[in-house]
XYZ file of C-alpha atoms in Angstrom:
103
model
C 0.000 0.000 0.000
C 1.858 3.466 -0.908
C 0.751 6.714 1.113
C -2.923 7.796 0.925
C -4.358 9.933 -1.705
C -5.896 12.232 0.026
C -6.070 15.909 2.034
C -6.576 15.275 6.101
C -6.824 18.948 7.226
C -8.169 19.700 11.123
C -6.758 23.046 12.911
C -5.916 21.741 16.485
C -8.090 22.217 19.111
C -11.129 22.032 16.294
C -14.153 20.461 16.329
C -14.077 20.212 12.110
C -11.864 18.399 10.025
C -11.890 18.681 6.281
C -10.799 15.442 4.007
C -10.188 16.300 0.084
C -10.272 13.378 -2.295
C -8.310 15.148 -5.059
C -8.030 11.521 -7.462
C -8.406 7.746 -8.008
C -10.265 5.854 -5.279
C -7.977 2.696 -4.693
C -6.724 1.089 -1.694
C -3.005 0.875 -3.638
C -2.323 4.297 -4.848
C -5.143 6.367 -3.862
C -8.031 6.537 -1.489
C -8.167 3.613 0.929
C -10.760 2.678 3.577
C -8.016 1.743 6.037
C -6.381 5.272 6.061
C -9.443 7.304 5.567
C -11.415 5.778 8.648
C -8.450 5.420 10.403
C -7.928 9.404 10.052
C -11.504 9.493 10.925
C -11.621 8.118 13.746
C -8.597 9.699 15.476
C -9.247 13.101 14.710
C -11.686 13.940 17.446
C -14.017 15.681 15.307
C -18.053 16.151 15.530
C -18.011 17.273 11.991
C -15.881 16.274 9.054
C -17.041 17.593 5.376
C -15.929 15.090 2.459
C -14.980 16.914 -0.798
C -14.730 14.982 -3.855
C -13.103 15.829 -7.048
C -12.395 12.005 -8.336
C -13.196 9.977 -11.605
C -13.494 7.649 -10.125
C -11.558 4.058 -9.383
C -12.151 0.366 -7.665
C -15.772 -0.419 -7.143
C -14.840 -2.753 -4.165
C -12.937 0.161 -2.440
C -15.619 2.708 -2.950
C -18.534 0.455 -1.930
C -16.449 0.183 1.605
C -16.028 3.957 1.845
C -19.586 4.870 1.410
C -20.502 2.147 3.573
C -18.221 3.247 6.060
C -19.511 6.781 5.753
C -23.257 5.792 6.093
C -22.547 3.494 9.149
C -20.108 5.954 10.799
C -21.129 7.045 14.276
C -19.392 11.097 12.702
C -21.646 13.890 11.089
C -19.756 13.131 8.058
C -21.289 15.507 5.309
C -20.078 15.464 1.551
C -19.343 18.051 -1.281
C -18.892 17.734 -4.803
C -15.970 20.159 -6.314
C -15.237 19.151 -9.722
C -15.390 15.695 -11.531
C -17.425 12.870 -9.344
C -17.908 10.446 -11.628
C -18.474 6.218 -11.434
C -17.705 5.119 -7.470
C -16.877 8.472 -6.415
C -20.783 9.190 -7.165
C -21.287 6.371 -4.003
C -19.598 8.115 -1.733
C -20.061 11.839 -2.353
C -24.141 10.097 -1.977
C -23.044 8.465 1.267
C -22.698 11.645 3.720
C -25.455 12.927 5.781
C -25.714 15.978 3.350
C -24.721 16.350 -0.179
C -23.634 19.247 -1.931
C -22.282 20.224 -5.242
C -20.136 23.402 -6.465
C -22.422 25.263 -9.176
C -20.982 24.669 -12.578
């Protein structure tokens, strides 16, 4: 497994974290369950927004993402920058909200 593909950004002390998905959703060299809900779960957050600008990537990977996301004891909420297309359209659904940049 090579280093996750992904943005983990929470200001100390804060209740908010922000994750960026900036590219492929893949457990090998991209966006992992293991890393993402292990960041998850040791940030100490209430509220963690999800943005999304993927094409896409494993099915298998993404299925256990949004899963995770819908099951997750975390107001996890999700937001739609760019491209979310194929299984990144799973997990930007997953989150308690959804949003998506105009455009």
């Amino acid at each position: 497994m090579s280093e996750k593909g992904y943005i983990y950004n929470q200001s100390k002390g804060s209740t908010k974290a922000n994750i960026l998905i900036d590219g492929e959703i893949s457990d090998w060299w991209g966006v992992g369950l293991q890393s993402f809900s292990k960041d998850i779960a040791n940030s100490n957050a209430d509220e963690i927004m999800v943005q999304i600008n993927s094409g896409g990537g494993s099915v298998t990977e993404g299925q256990a993402i949004a899963a995770y996301i819908k099951g997750s004891p975390y107001n996890i909420n999700t937001s739609i920058l760019g491209l979310c297309a194929s299984i990144a359209t799973f997990i930007a659904m997953a989150g308690k909200s959804t949003s998506i940049s105009k455009g």
